[in-house]
XYZ file of C-alpha atoms in Angstrom:
772
model
C -53.914 -65.462 58.648
C -52.341 -63.099 56.234
C -50.068 -64.893 53.962
C -46.479 -63.034 53.489
C -45.997 -61.488 50.176
C -43.082 -62.755 48.433
C -41.249 -60.688 45.677
C -38.794 -61.805 42.710
C -35.624 -59.618 41.692
C -35.365 -59.955 37.916
C -32.969 -58.787 35.116
C -34.442 -56.692 32.342
C -33.015 -57.006 28.811
C -32.080 -53.214 29.110
C -28.947 -51.170 29.243
C -30.072 -50.218 32.912
C -27.897 -51.050 35.953
C -28.932 -53.489 38.683
C -32.032 -55.740 39.564
C -35.771 -54.738 39.452
C -38.067 -56.072 42.061
C -41.739 -57.021 41.388
C -44.469 -58.672 43.277
C -45.345 -62.431 42.656
C -49.069 -62.814 42.990
C -50.540 -65.858 44.778
C -51.311 -68.143 41.568
C -47.512 -67.822 40.500
C -46.050 -68.512 43.966
C -45.130 -72.021 43.169
C -43.922 -71.171 39.668
C -41.423 -68.324 40.068
C -38.067 -69.576 40.956
C -34.446 -68.806 40.165
C -33.313 -68.831 36.473
C -37.042 -68.689 34.508
C -38.573 -66.017 32.463
C -41.154 -63.873 33.710
C -43.183 -61.461 31.938
C -43.156 -58.037 33.620
C -44.493 -54.291 33.180
C -42.255 -51.551 32.780
C -43.991 -47.964 32.489
C -47.407 -47.322 31.424
C -47.655 -50.237 28.559
C -44.681 -51.977 28.042
C -44.125 -55.476 29.062
C -40.522 -57.273 28.979
C -39.474 -61.015 29.497
C -37.293 -60.674 32.411
C -34.992 -63.436 33.995
C -36.027 -64.362 37.716
C -32.554 -64.570 39.696
C -33.837 -64.049 43.426
C -37.208 -64.957 45.431
C -37.340 -63.340 48.909
C -40.079 -61.501 51.173
C -37.945 -58.215 51.588
C -39.772 -55.337 50.224
C -37.039 -52.856 48.576
C -36.603 -49.873 51.332
C -37.396 -47.239 48.548
C -40.857 -49.251 48.271
C -41.684 -49.353 51.849
C -44.166 -46.611 52.026
C -45.484 -47.479 48.229
C -46.347 -51.302 48.709
C -49.549 -50.691 47.177
C -48.142 -49.205 43.893
C -45.507 -52.416 43.507
C -46.068 -54.020 39.972
C -46.537 -57.695 39.901
C -45.167 -60.427 37.773
C -47.658 -61.010 34.981
C -46.825 -64.568 33.820
C -44.272 -67.400 33.814
C -42.772 -68.753 30.585
C -40.778 -71.421 32.004
C -41.689 -74.636 34.088
C -37.666 -75.366 35.065
C -35.017 -72.801 35.038
C -33.213 -71.891 31.644
C -30.365 -70.310 33.588
C -27.760 -72.269 35.594
C -26.234 -70.821 39.090
C -22.910 -70.655 37.255
C -23.934 -68.789 34.630
C -25.172 -65.900 36.453
C -22.280 -65.561 38.588
C -20.536 -65.416 35.141
C -23.260 -62.693 34.338
C -22.444 -60.856 37.114
C -18.599 -60.804 36.843
C -18.765 -59.616 32.985
C -21.305 -56.815 34.286
C -18.852 -56.015 36.644
C -15.587 -56.309 35.006
C -16.492 -54.883 31.876
C -18.233 -51.963 33.322
C -21.776 -53.140 31.504
C -25.111 -53.372 32.937
C -26.394 -56.583 33.722
C -29.032 -56.631 31.230
C -26.953 -56.005 28.281
C -25.153 -59.104 29.251
C -28.601 -61.021 29.620
C -29.464 -59.761 25.857
C -25.867 -60.963 24.766
C -26.071 -64.282 26.188
C -29.709 -65.517 25.363
C -30.466 -66.161 21.982
C -33.541 -63.971 20.626
C -36.365 -66.639 20.714
C -35.691 -66.867 24.698
C -35.859 -63.292 25.199
C -39.876 -62.801 23.695
C -42.734 -64.029 24.820
C -43.898 -65.979 21.625
C -40.821 -65.686 19.098
C -39.690 -68.986 19.209
C -41.931 -71.891 17.926
C -40.823 -75.542 17.950
C -40.594 -76.915 14.300
C -43.325 -79.671 13.772
C -44.241 -81.784 10.837
C -47.813 -83.159 9.776
C -48.137 -86.814 11.137
C -51.128 -89.111 9.965
C -52.445 -92.318 12.305
C -55.506 -94.632 11.654
C -58.665 -93.132 13.129
C -59.529 -94.342 16.512
C -62.660 -96.805 14.849
C -60.050 -98.511 12.728
C -57.397 -99.143 15.281
C -59.043 -102.358 16.705
C -59.053 -105.959 14.638
C -62.499 -105.627 13.988
C -62.225 -101.987 12.781
C -59.178 -102.991 10.234
C -61.554 -105.627 9.006
C -64.533 -103.007 8.101
C -61.674 -100.762 6.605
C -60.621 -103.670 4.223
C -64.237 -103.887 3.247
C -64.555 -100.349 2.849
C -61.517 -99.951 0.783
C -61.391 -102.878 -1.508
C -62.708 -100.832 -4.999
C -60.304 -97.713 -3.791
C -56.866 -99.702 -4.625
C -54.759 -96.877 -4.249
C -56.304 -95.642 -0.773
C -56.100 -99.199 0.500
C -52.317 -99.610 -0.291
C -51.737 -96.518 1.538
C -53.531 -97.645 4.656
C -51.665 -100.989 4.236
C -48.366 -99.235 4.336
C -49.361 -97.373 7.492
C -50.367 -100.355 9.320
C -47.095 -102.314 8.284
C -44.964 -99.274 9.508
C -46.508 -98.717 12.748
C -49.113 -96.463 14.599
C -47.972 -93.017 12.899
C -45.955 -91.811 9.783
C -45.322 -88.374 8.531
C -47.436 -87.455 5.714
C -44.361 -87.344 3.475
C -43.052 -91.146 4.665
C -46.217 -92.275 4.385
C -46.490 -90.916 0.593
C -43.090 -92.218 -0.455
C -43.443 -95.867 0.955
C -46.893 -96.261 -0.645
C -45.973 -94.548 -3.935
C -49.254 -92.266 -3.235
C -50.286 -89.075 -3.856
C -51.505 -86.062 -1.843
C -54.704 -86.469 -3.169
C -55.009 -89.900 -1.994
C -53.806 -88.917 1.455
C -56.327 -85.973 1.554
C -59.247 -88.565 0.457
C -58.352 -90.317 3.409
C -58.385 -87.846 5.932
C -61.600 -86.426 4.379
C -63.596 -89.755 4.641
C -62.288 -90.360 8.425
C -60.135 -92.800 7.813
C -56.996 -91.356 8.653
C -56.542 -88.246 11.540
C -53.455 -85.873 11.337
C -51.498 -84.302 14.130
C -48.439 -82.163 14.529
C -45.298 -83.844 15.944
C -42.377 -81.739 17.041
C -39.291 -82.238 15.504
C -35.549 -80.712 16.334
C -33.568 -78.646 13.951
C -30.224 -80.036 15.112
C -28.446 -82.189 12.800
C -27.441 -85.862 14.386
C -24.228 -86.083 13.656
C -24.071 -89.949 13.760
C -22.581 -92.499 15.885
C -19.113 -91.476 17.863
C -15.961 -93.126 16.562
C -12.794 -92.444 18.884
C -11.116 -94.922 16.868
C -10.873 -92.664 14.051
C -8.701 -90.149 16.219
C -5.314 -90.104 14.787
C -2.530 -91.507 17.095
C -0.318 -88.821 18.576
C 3.385 -89.102 17.238
C 5.897 -88.783 19.925
C 6.656 -84.653 19.640
C 2.840 -84.573 20.364
C 2.376 -87.160 22.899
C 5.075 -85.263 25.001
C 3.206 -82.016 24.480
C -0.013 -83.788 25.759
C 1.517 -85.249 28.651
C 3.514 -82.038 29.664
C -0.115 -80.525 29.126
C -1.514 -82.896 31.646
C 1.191 -82.430 34.217
C 0.844 -78.517 33.981
C -2.705 -78.741 34.611
C -1.664 -80.373 38.074
C -0.282 -76.833 39.201
C -1.826 -74.417 36.772
C -5.283 -74.106 35.989
C -4.778 -72.356 32.726
C -2.123 -73.909 30.179
C -0.784 -71.981 27.139
C 0.152 -74.485 24.424
C 2.501 -72.673 22.126
C 2.595 -74.510 18.940
C 4.123 -73.356 15.253
C 1.325 -73.602 12.080
C 0.720 -77.339 11.333
C 2.465 -78.724 14.551
C -0.578 -81.247 14.923
C -2.425 -78.936 17.892
C -5.789 -79.960 16.717
C -4.920 -83.843 17.363
C -3.559 -83.070 20.816
C -6.986 -81.487 21.568
C -8.943 -84.271 20.149
C -7.102 -86.546 22.602
C -7.793 -84.033 25.354
C -11.545 -83.830 24.631
C -11.752 -87.787 24.367
C -10.257 -87.966 27.629
C -12.644 -85.304 29.299
C -15.719 -86.873 28.071
C -14.530 -90.334 29.149
C -14.331 -88.787 32.671
C -18.164 -87.782 32.244
C -17.366 -83.945 31.682
C -18.296 -81.538 28.731
C -15.797 -79.550 26.639
C -16.221 -76.247 25.099
C -14.068 -75.624 21.800
C -13.869 -71.967 21.096
C -12.712 -70.491 17.610
C -12.487 -67.059 16.652
C -14.113 -67.312 13.129
C -17.244 -68.858 11.885
C -15.247 -69.932 8.800
C -13.033 -72.221 10.823
C -15.893 -74.061 12.542
C -17.083 -75.475 9.171
C -13.260 -77.271 8.805
C -13.061 -78.024 12.363
C -16.527 -79.623 12.501
C -15.932 -82.028 9.936
C -12.872 -83.051 11.759
C -14.497 -83.458 15.115
C -17.789 -85.099 13.886
C -15.645 -87.908 12.315
C -14.568 -88.757 16.221
C -17.345 -87.427 18.221
C -20.684 -87.892 15.808
C -23.488 -86.660 17.752
C -21.880 -85.992 20.977
C -20.711 -82.777 19.209
C -22.846 -79.454 19.200
C -22.094 -76.422 16.718
C -22.984 -72.946 18.248
C -22.600 -69.487 16.578
C -24.259 -66.303 15.117
C -24.839 -67.866 11.634
C -27.085 -70.396 12.795
C -31.050 -69.558 12.928
C -32.158 -68.169 15.879
C -34.580 -71.320 16.619
C -31.444 -73.388 16.069
C -29.723 -71.805 19.013
C -32.569 -71.879 21.322
C -32.782 -75.666 20.397
C -29.059 -75.868 21.502
C -29.501 -73.703 24.624
C -32.284 -76.116 25.448
C -30.241 -79.062 24.804
C -27.707 -78.118 26.940
C -30.063 -77.840 29.873
C -31.538 -81.355 29.065
C -30.454 -84.771 30.749
C -28.480 -85.486 27.534
C -26.646 -82.385 26.723
C -23.717 -82.166 24.156
C -20.531 -83.616 25.601
C -18.554 -81.328 23.150
C -19.686 -77.731 21.936
C -17.498 -76.286 19.151
C -18.482 -72.492 18.797
C -17.037 -68.920 18.190
C -16.962 -66.152 20.814
C -20.746 -66.112 21.913
C -20.665 -70.049 22.900
C -18.689 -69.033 25.914
C -22.396 -67.808 27.265
C -23.993 -71.276 26.555
C -25.375 -73.520 30.087
C -22.978 -76.169 30.786
C -24.046 -78.496 33.695
C -20.785 -80.514 34.087
C -17.990 -78.297 32.243
C -14.512 -79.963 32.443
C -12.411 -78.459 29.732
C -12.292 -75.293 27.767
C -9.875 -75.025 24.604
C -9.111 -71.353 23.346
C -7.713 -71.958 19.840
C -6.047 -69.208 17.916
C -6.277 -67.288 21.365
C -4.202 -64.223 20.009
C -6.972 -63.680 17.819
C -9.012 -60.088 17.871
C -12.260 -61.438 16.795
C -12.529 -63.048 20.536
C -13.172 -59.552 21.570
C -16.953 -58.348 21.293
C -16.958 -54.504 19.869
C -20.718 -53.405 19.647
C -22.931 -53.586 21.060
C -21.774 -54.091 24.857
C -20.884 -55.950 26.879
C -17.514 -55.768 25.198
C -16.261 -58.920 26.499
C -13.140 -60.710 25.298
C -14.317 -64.928 25.379
C -10.487 -65.863 26.339
C -10.942 -63.743 29.804
C -14.652 -64.945 29.928
C -13.680 -68.754 29.199
C -10.928 -68.669 32.008
C -13.345 -67.169 34.422
C -16.366 -69.396 33.157
C -13.906 -72.394 34.505
C -13.705 -70.896 37.944
C -17.519 -70.445 38.175
C -18.443 -73.755 36.722
C -19.101 -76.432 39.171
C -20.674 -79.666 38.743
C -24.154 -80.065 40.238
C -27.208 -81.910 39.791
C -30.752 -79.768 39.837
C -34.112 -80.608 41.619
C -36.625 -78.665 39.032
C -39.252 -78.101 41.311
C -37.234 -76.122 43.777
C -34.009 -75.747 41.981
C -31.721 -76.087 44.620
C -28.288 -77.531 44.158
C -28.008 -80.836 45.869
C -25.246 -81.552 48.436
C -24.632 -77.878 49.467
C -21.453 -78.719 50.704
C -20.230 -79.450 47.265
C -16.525 -78.276 46.499
C -16.348 -76.429 43.004
C -14.311 -78.025 40.561
C -12.986 -75.520 38.281
C -12.411 -76.393 34.748
C -9.123 -76.712 33.133
C -8.527 -74.156 30.395
C -6.013 -74.743 27.143
C -4.981 -71.775 25.259
C -3.396 -72.731 22.096
C -1.898 -70.356 19.285
C 1.140 -70.411 16.778
C 1.359 -66.480 17.793
C 0.693 -65.876 21.359
C -0.841 -62.691 22.483
C 1.497 -60.571 24.365
C -0.817 -60.918 27.543
C -1.046 -64.755 27.309
C 2.824 -65.322 26.762
C 3.702 -62.905 29.298
C 1.649 -64.725 31.917
C 2.903 -67.812 30.788
C 6.663 -66.627 31.175
C 5.839 -65.357 34.149
C 4.591 -68.635 35.533
C 0.783 -67.179 36.046
C 0.102 -69.926 33.201
C 1.583 -73.049 32.796
C 3.545 -73.196 29.119
C 4.088 -76.014 26.593
C 5.804 -75.445 23.268
C 5.489 -77.704 20.161
C 8.297 -76.379 17.724
C 8.238 -79.078 14.941
C 5.796 -79.058 12.328
C 3.861 -82.490 11.790
C 5.557 -85.004 9.825
C 8.620 -82.927 9.594
C 7.106 -80.581 6.728
C 9.500 -77.343 6.805
C 8.194 -74.227 7.685
C 7.492 -71.882 4.486
C 10.132 -69.984 2.591
C 9.237 -66.269 3.159
C 10.486 -63.895 0.161
C 10.183 -60.155 0.739
C 9.404 -57.925 -1.866
C 10.269 -54.373 -1.729
C 7.286 -52.916 -3.818
C 8.682 -49.384 -3.072
C 11.555 -49.541 -5.712
C 9.369 -51.628 -7.963
C 6.816 -48.789 -8.151
C 9.498 -46.543 -8.752
C 10.822 -48.485 -11.628
C 7.457 -49.337 -12.832
C 7.718 -52.903 -12.727
C 4.415 -53.169 -10.813
C 1.315 -54.754 -12.331
C -1.042 -53.014 -10.117
C -0.707 -54.364 -6.510
C 1.313 -57.553 -7.956
C 4.965 -57.685 -8.217
C 6.560 -59.547 -10.980
C 7.674 -61.977 -8.231
C 4.545 -63.023 -6.817
C 2.948 -62.971 -10.312
C 5.361 -65.730 -11.565
C 5.074 -67.800 -8.070
C 1.621 -67.692 -8.654
C 1.380 -68.861 -12.465
C 3.850 -71.726 -11.448
C 1.726 -72.712 -8.627
C -1.381 -73.097 -10.780
C 0.374 -75.022 -13.855
C 1.606 -77.530 -11.220
C -1.809 -78.062 -9.909
C -1.228 -76.503 -6.877
C -3.411 -73.975 -5.038
C -2.643 -69.885 -3.858
C -4.100 -67.524 -1.261
C -3.670 -64.069 -1.626
C -4.118 -61.953 1.262
C -5.561 -58.541 1.342
C -6.898 -57.020 4.493
C -9.682 -54.484 3.170
C -12.698 -55.549 1.263
C -14.870 -53.809 -1.210
C -13.381 -52.695 -4.519
C -11.804 -49.568 -3.745
C -11.487 -48.050 -0.131
C -11.857 -44.561 -1.391
C -13.291 -43.017 -4.659
C -11.494 -39.443 -5.715
C -12.102 -36.573 -8.178
C -8.934 -36.810 -10.303
C -9.366 -32.963 -10.661
C -10.100 -31.298 -7.839
C -9.896 -34.465 -5.117
C -12.924 -34.477 -3.945
C -13.823 -37.439 -1.610
C -16.959 -38.822 -0.906
C -17.898 -39.167 2.619
C -20.612 -40.702 4.673
C -23.535 -38.362 5.678
C -23.529 -39.839 9.036
C -19.748 -40.484 10.003
C -16.443 -38.994 9.280
C -15.215 -41.632 7.010
C -14.787 -41.849 3.418
C -16.954 -44.296 1.353
C -15.809 -47.624 -0.086
C -16.621 -48.690 -3.413
C -18.278 -52.121 -4.134
C -18.505 -52.298 -7.975
C -20.391 -55.461 -7.693
C -23.275 -53.667 -6.312
C -22.567 -50.268 -7.887
C -22.811 -48.782 -4.339
C -20.896 -46.808 -2.137
C -20.912 -48.119 1.375
C -20.018 -47.054 4.835
C -18.324 -49.644 6.753
C -19.059 -47.988 10.363
C -23.171 -47.363 9.859
C -23.965 -49.392 6.762
C -25.308 -46.576 4.907
C -25.045 -46.795 1.381
C -24.816 -44.349 -1.810
C -25.282 -44.394 -5.210
C -21.865 -43.931 -7.126
C -21.963 -40.324 -8.467
C -21.728 -39.893 -12.229
C -19.685 -36.449 -11.893
C -17.991 -34.701 -9.107
C -20.466 -31.974 -7.000
C -17.330 -29.850 -6.763
C -16.060 -29.314 -10.202
C -18.458 -31.485 -12.400
C -15.372 -33.643 -13.645
C -16.497 -37.074 -14.570
C -13.209 -38.344 -13.784
C -13.822 -40.217 -10.712
C -11.768 -43.182 -9.967
C -11.316 -45.708 -7.039
C -7.978 -45.077 -4.969
C -6.537 -48.105 -3.193
C -7.293 -51.944 -3.525
C -10.049 -54.281 -1.886
C -10.246 -57.677 -2.269
C -13.403 -57.200 -4.937
C -10.677 -55.031 -7.188
C -8.013 -57.829 -6.405
C -10.245 -60.639 -7.680
C -10.632 -58.560 -10.809
C -7.723 -57.929 -11.677
C -6.391 -61.650 -10.792
C -9.042 -63.062 -13.210
C -7.884 -60.720 -15.999
C -4.294 -61.938 -15.475
C -5.169 -65.693 -15.019
C -8.319 -66.195 -16.869
C -8.327 -69.958 -16.207
C -7.978 -69.579 -12.559
C -10.740 -70.720 -10.598
C -10.909 -67.800 -8.306
C -12.885 -67.693 -5.133
C -13.206 -64.332 -2.409
C -13.640 -64.876 1.109
C -14.260 -61.508 3.081
C -17.576 -60.048 5.099
C -19.675 -59.502 1.817
C -19.206 -62.977 0.428
C -19.784 -64.656 3.727
C -23.215 -63.180 5.023
C -24.864 -66.889 5.344
C -23.605 -69.938 7.186
C -23.965 -71.671 3.547
C -21.761 -69.131 1.793
C -18.866 -69.909 4.300
C -19.443 -73.532 4.122
C -19.665 -73.486 -0.023
C -16.090 -71.412 -0.176
C -14.139 -73.599 2.177
C -15.369 -76.745 0.731
C -14.850 -75.776 -2.748
C -11.535 -74.810 -2.106
C -10.623 -77.895 -0.085
C -11.941 -79.882 -2.692
C -9.873 -78.284 -5.233
C -13.103 -77.085 -7.233
C -11.120 -73.599 -6.583
C -7.512 -73.005 -6.913
C -6.908 -69.476 -6.238
C -8.514 -67.759 -2.821
C -8.467 -63.979 -2.221
C -9.471 -63.048 1.384
C -9.221 -60.513 4.201
C -8.141 -62.088 7.442
C -10.457 -64.242 7.696
C -7.770 -66.359 5.729
C -5.405 -66.166 8.207
C -7.106 -68.208 10.851
C -5.924 -71.628 11.031
C -7.797 -72.774 7.903
C -5.924 -76.094 6.689
C -5.677 -76.560 2.881
C -3.562 -79.544 1.571
C -2.811 -77.959 -1.852
C -1.474 -74.608 -0.775
C 1.898 -73.757 -2.157
C 1.849 -70.166 -2.445
C 0.876 -67.082 -0.445
C 0.691 -63.769 -1.175
C 0.455 -60.880 1.219
C -0.134 -58.205 -0.983
C 0.527 -55.262 1.061
C 1.833 -55.701 4.837
C 2.119 -51.740 5.390
C -1.444 -51.132 5.774
C -1.317 -53.347 8.804
C 1.742 -52.059 10.109
C 0.803 -48.425 9.704
C -2.345 -48.555 11.658
C -2.733 -45.919 14.404
C -2.840 -48.528 17.323
C -0.256 -49.382 19.813
C -1.094 -53.216 18.925
C -0.532 -52.690 15.038
C 2.926 -54.204 15.161
C 1.905 -57.088 17.265
C -1.170 -57.984 14.936
C 0.549 -57.173 11.711
C 3.061 -59.955 12.853
C 0.518 -62.558 14.043
C -1.716 -62.174 10.560
C 1.695 -62.279 8.646
C 2.873 -65.271 10.215
C -0.295 -66.985 10.347
C -1.315 -66.602 6.881
C 2.075 -67.715 5.976
C 1.620 -71.030 7.923
C -1.121 -71.940 5.433
C 1.744 -72.306 2.941
C 2.913 -76.037 2.190
C 1.095 -77.561 5.115
C 1.266 -81.160 3.308
C 3.757 -82.639 0.882
C 6.357 -80.059 0.665
C 8.025 -76.676 1.554
C 5.403 -73.650 0.853
C 6.480 -70.078 -0.475
C 5.342 -66.805 0.784
C 5.943 -63.494 -1.298
C 5.598 -60.878 1.324
C 5.294 -57.333 -0.467
C 6.232 -54.201 1.597
C 7.573 -50.613 1.026
C 9.402 -51.091 4.495
C 11.558 -54.350 4.235
C 14.099 -53.034 6.652
C 11.757 -53.055 9.497
C 12.688 -55.585 12.336
C 9.045 -57.062 12.176
C 9.592 -57.944 8.789
C 12.783 -59.709 9.433
C 11.343 -61.396 12.425
C 8.254 -62.887 9.948
C 10.756 -63.987 7.695
C 12.519 -66.160 10.529
C 9.432 -67.026 12.436
C 11.205 -65.621 15.469
C 8.708 -65.184 17.758
C 10.857 -64.679 20.850
C 12.949 -61.981 19.362
C 9.506 -60.120 18.530
C 8.300 -60.902 22.027
C 10.934 -59.375 23.710
C 10.884 -56.225 21.439
C 7.569 -55.641 21.974
C 7.550 -55.915 25.679
C 10.402 -53.632 25.996
C 8.274 -51.167 23.939
C 5.127 -51.929 26.038
C 7.105 -51.311 29.352
C 8.352 -47.822 28.332
C 5.327 -46.450 27.150
C 3.029 -48.332 29.976
C 0.812 -50.624 27.984
C -0.419 -54.260 28.536
C 0.673 -56.300 29.729
C 2.267 -54.122 32.494
C -0.723 -51.805 32.500
C -4.467 -52.429 32.044
C -6.233 -50.108 29.755
C -9.791 -48.817 29.938
C -11.429 -46.578 27.366
C -14.108 -44.296 28.255
C -16.173 -43.171 25.426
C -18.468 -40.197 25.078
C -21.154 -39.839 22.666
C -23.751 -37.115 21.653
C -25.413 -35.759 18.432
C -23.936 -32.170 19.297
C -20.371 -31.826 18.997
C -19.855 -29.177 21.556
C -21.728 -31.115 24.177
C -19.839 -34.235 23.647
C -16.409 -31.910 23.990
C -17.459 -30.026 27.074
C -18.503 -33.441 29.067
C -15.568 -35.082 28.103
C -13.602 -32.429 29.504
C -15.424 -32.513 32.690
C -15.338 -36.281 32.899
C -11.724 -35.984 32.330
C -11.207 -33.456 35.079
C -13.052 -35.156 37.712
C -11.127 -38.613 36.658
C -7.874 -36.667 37.216
C -8.616 -35.939 40.561
C -8.691 -39.426 41.625
C -6.608 -41.107 39.081
C -4.151 -38.415 38.240
C -1.704 -38.739 35.689
C -3.275 -42.122 34.456
C -5.569 -40.217 32.702
C -4.922 -39.500 28.942
C -7.188 -37.189 26.796
C -10.070 -36.183 26.309
C -9.118 -36.842 22.329
C -10.952 -37.185 19.044
C -10.829 -40.726 18.006
C -9.671 -41.403 14.453
C -13.074 -41.913 13.303
C -14.822 -39.268 15.533
C -18.570 -39.323 14.368
C -20.709 -42.484 13.754
C -24.286 -42.615 13.173
C -24.454 -38.938 13.368
C -22.975 -39.170 17.011
C -19.900 -37.317 17.655
C -17.234 -39.078 19.844
C -14.499 -38.216 22.276
C -12.300 -40.872 24.016
C -10.329 -40.785 27.453
C -7.706 -43.415 28.402
C -6.830 -44.716 31.781
C -3.773 -46.449 32.208
C -3.874 -48.646 35.279
C -0.851 -50.586 36.590
C -0.842 -53.900 37.776
C -1.806 -54.683 40.967
C -4.282 -51.674 41.660
C -7.328 -52.085 42.989
C -9.775 -52.720 40.054
C -12.986 -53.344 42.031
C -12.225 -49.769 43.554
C -11.642 -48.255 40.313
C -14.755 -49.446 38.581
C -16.502 -47.884 41.867
C -15.005 -44.437 41.249
C -16.001 -44.977 37.233
C -19.344 -45.598 38.019
C -19.774 -42.773 40.893
C -18.070 -40.094 38.309
C -20.360 -40.987 35.783
C -23.296 -40.857 37.679
C -22.389 -37.545 39.101
C -21.752 -35.907 35.630
C -25.251 -37.539 34.174
C -27.198 -35.584 37.032
C -26.204 -32.265 34.863
C -29.350 -31.790 32.735
C -26.719 -30.530 29.806
C -25.985 -34.225 29.409
C -29.341 -35.994 29.713
C -29.004 -37.555 25.980
C -25.092 -38.339 26.402
C -23.991 -41.865 26.143
C -21.050 -42.985 28.489
C -19.651 -46.371 28.064
C -16.336 -48.626 28.652
C -14.094 -50.907 26.643
C -12.161 -52.686 29.212
C -8.929 -54.208 27.762
C -9.512 -52.914 24.314
C -7.995 -54.630 20.979
């Protein structure tokens, strides 16, 4: 009797659309199941670690005449699934909505150690135990006689026998006060044997202490009750609370309630820097029930967190940045998206270009509670009713989309407009630096008002934050004679001077160049940096305040996890008293002694050529202002600008979010932007600019046949060449209510037709859905 052939559909970790089908050889039939990794061949010599998502007996139609050429699975890497059904449904949604191949979703979701056959290695430590002949009572007597003249060896053996059956080598040397030489002699004599024991890389956070959660005051308790009430009607609730209103304490009480119900919580933050402070606050309450997940953790640590989430004892609470939304959860009950307005929640490169807030909302739908039979990977109780998770979005400056959804009834809305313990919002003082520059009263980028405020704060033993949203020493270098500016050879962008490294750096492709000693155009040696980056601000502030203990927080100083932690902990502990930073310092950090915040140049944010510029500038200015005067007394914000008459500046001064929001929405509606329209950017890239140009016009023409005036462009983006690839952009403005599924089908179809043209064989086409 012929055994029917079985096949498996897999996801390959490649930017390829759809699933790939392989045969399952007989000896692997019992091992291949949904959610396990399998090694498969592709092409003549390559193999990949793929994810199995369906086992069936249907040979694909295009292979029915070629069954003999079907390639088989080579091996199975897992004895139990490492992907949950809810995760796979979420991957499918991400791939579909963001117009990204599912292989790219797979690559983004799994830690690198799970995407390779032998990449991840469990951490082990060397342990010792008594050799088998000496484990009996008689054997121990013989051993005592044998070692009675070797006192150091005998002491070490006695310590091992008193402590248990085995110990690590280091533990044994410590308790016996012995040496490596003594231990080695015992192993060489056959008295002790060594073995490797696997140890986790994850830190134990200690015992949980729910009683450490601060009691809510009346206003917080009312907001907490309103959130629970709103969840009875709406699955997504927006908590709009001013800075320092105590939103975190409300989150902690909601987390405790959720885990008391036997469910898990995902707490998302936009920046890794924020997880440092929040980890300490949450760990005091939740101890070892809390896990941390973000890209600054080593790959091996992320693998172990993933595996723990699939175990019988997963973390009850995961605190993480954007990528944590792709972790497995077996019984998710609550997702908190804190600082939900932050652009950092949007993934840019590489694909998929997802927004973690949107994915979190969909995650709540796709996650249902179930139990797993590892031998079959079947969901018990197939008639189960999905239990969507509750979603809480929190912000002092909600995004236009979220606030609109709350105001129109799509989301629930809870407001918290009082600062904790009645602390006043900071006084915002606007300084017209255009006038001061004309009167030559500025000292570099610092106004006399700002310098006086900084001096006063430092003398009083308080702390200062200076916000400049540009890193490096100077955004560009210029020849003072002929105006020559060094540019990147790979990108259409000027190079940023990094003085500490004595290099010119491209912030788009990462290329570095030596600083020229003379201008190649006119041979002048008068080359100077123009503008101010955080590195230059640091230099100049240290010259003005030589006794200040200055720290800088930007991408250049926070390359590692320990660097983040050191900068924040030093500032929290008062080891540093003046913090200079980019937008990292605007995002919800809580420092007790900050009394002055300086916004050095609001205009660089306001003049950015993007429809979201005013929204993001308002949010950043309002958020960084909220760092001032958080405990003890009212803080002070010095806002430097050349355009003090702009309405957005007045709205920041008065913390007038409602007026800002109304003005913003009037403008967005008039010009057909979100939240009234959805945007899709279509990017085309090619090494040859004429090819990118012609392809973009051809694609735009085909799109107009379907979408008409909804298509804008093509045009050159502000940076039209990156990594030697010329770029063109087409914009689609799609009104709310349009059938987005059909839109995506049309886009894929039109792209497929275009790429059939041999001229465009090397053309890259990709999409940015809901761009920021």
